[in-house]
Amino acid sequence: WRHTYKGDLERLKADLPTALAAKVVAVTPVKMLERQASIEAYVRRHNVKRFVAIDDAVYSFDEGLPWLVVSGPLGLSDPKTIQALRDALG
């Protein structure tokens, strides 16, 4: 997504279901650190208390991160990913 949307938050939100788009507040930049490090740096810099990150590259993250939703091969079209996201958002 970071390459497809190139940090264009409004374009990303326009392609998401309205309820989900309302919860999206930021994207990591195209030129970034490793995926996990980039997310953690953003969270620290902006003093984020609660968040969920969606990614399809489970190999790019430490195991057991409570804030990570790993998407299936179909992304947000995958019912399992949708359910995992719903669970994470509570």
C-alpha positions as CSV (number, residue, x, y, z in Angstrom):
1,W,0.0,0.0,0.0
2,R,2.8,2.4,0.7
3,H,4.0,2.1,-2.9
4,T,0.5,2.2,-4.3
5,Y,-0.7,5.2,-2.4
6,K,2.7,6.9,-1.8
7,G,1.6,8.5,1.4
8,D,-1.6,9.9,-0.1
9,L,-3.9,9.4,2.9
10,E,-7.0,10.9,1.3
11,R,-6.7,8.6,-1.8
12,L,-6.3,5.6,0.5
13,K,-9.3,6.5,2.6
14,A,-11.4,7.0,-0.5
15,D,-10.7,3.3,-1.4
16,L,-11.7,2.0,2.0
17,P,-15.1,1.3,3.4
18,T,-16.4,4.5,5.1
19,A,-16.4,3.0,8.6
20,L,-12.8,1.9,8.3
21,A,-11.7,5.0,6.5
22,A,-12.9,7.1,9.4
23,K,-10.4,5.2,11.7
24,V,-7.4,5.7,9.4
25,V,-5.3,8.6,10.6
26,A,-1.9,8.1,9.0
27,V,0.3,6.0,6.7
28,T,4.0,5.4,6.9
29,P,6.1,7.2,4.3
30,V,7.4,5.3,1.2
31,K,11.0,6.1,2.2
32,M,11.1,4.5,5.6
33,L,12.9,2.3,8.1
34,E,12.0,-1.4,8.3
35,R,8.2,-1.8,8.5
36,Q,8.0,-2.4,12.3
37,A,10.6,0.3,13.1
38,S,8.8,2.8,10.9
39,I,5.5,2.2,12.7
40,E,7.0,2.3,16.1
41,A,8.9,5.6,15.3
42,Y,5.6,7.2,14.1
43,V,3.9,6.1,17.3
44,R,6.6,7.5,19.5
45,R,6.9,10.8,17.5
46,H,3.1,11.4,17.6
47,N,2.5,10.0,21.1
48,V,-0.1,7.5,19.9
49,K,-1.7,5.5,22.6
50,R,-3.8,3.0,20.8
51,F,-3.5,1.9,17.2
52,V,-3.7,-1.0,14.7
53,A,-1.4,-1.6,11.8
54,I,-2.3,-3.8,8.8
55,D,0.4,-5.5,6.8
56,D,0.8,-8.6,4.7
57,A,4.5,-9.2,5.5
58,V,4.4,-11.1,8.7
59,Y,8.1,-11.8,8.3
60,S,8.8,-8.1,8.7
61,F,7.6,-8.0,12.3
62,D,8.4,-9.5,15.7
63,E,6.0,-12.3,16.8
64,G,3.1,-11.5,19.0
65,L,2.6,-7.8,18.4
66,P,-0.8,-6.9,19.7
67,W,-1.2,-4.0,17.3
68,L,-0.5,-5.9,14.1
69,V,-3.2,-7.4,11.9
70,V,-1.6,-9.6,9.3
71,S,-3.7,-9.5,6.1
72,G,-4.2,-12.6,4.0
73,P,-3.4,-12.7,0.3
74,L,-6.6,-11.0,-0.6
75,G,-5.9,-8.0,1.8
76,L,-9.1,-6.4,3.0
77,S,-11.1,-8.6,0.7
78,D,-10.2,-11.6,2.9
79,P,-13.0,-12.4,5.5
80,K,-10.4,-13.6,7.9
81,T,-8.5,-10.3,7.7
82,I,-11.7,-8.4,8.1
83,Q,-12.5,-10.4,11.2
84,A,-9.0,-9.9,12.7
85,L,-9.3,-6.2,12.1
86,R,-12.7,-6.1,13.8
87,D,-11.3,-8.0,16.7
88,A,-8.3,-5.6,17.0
89,L,-10.4,-2.5,16.8
90,G,-12.7,-3.9,19.5
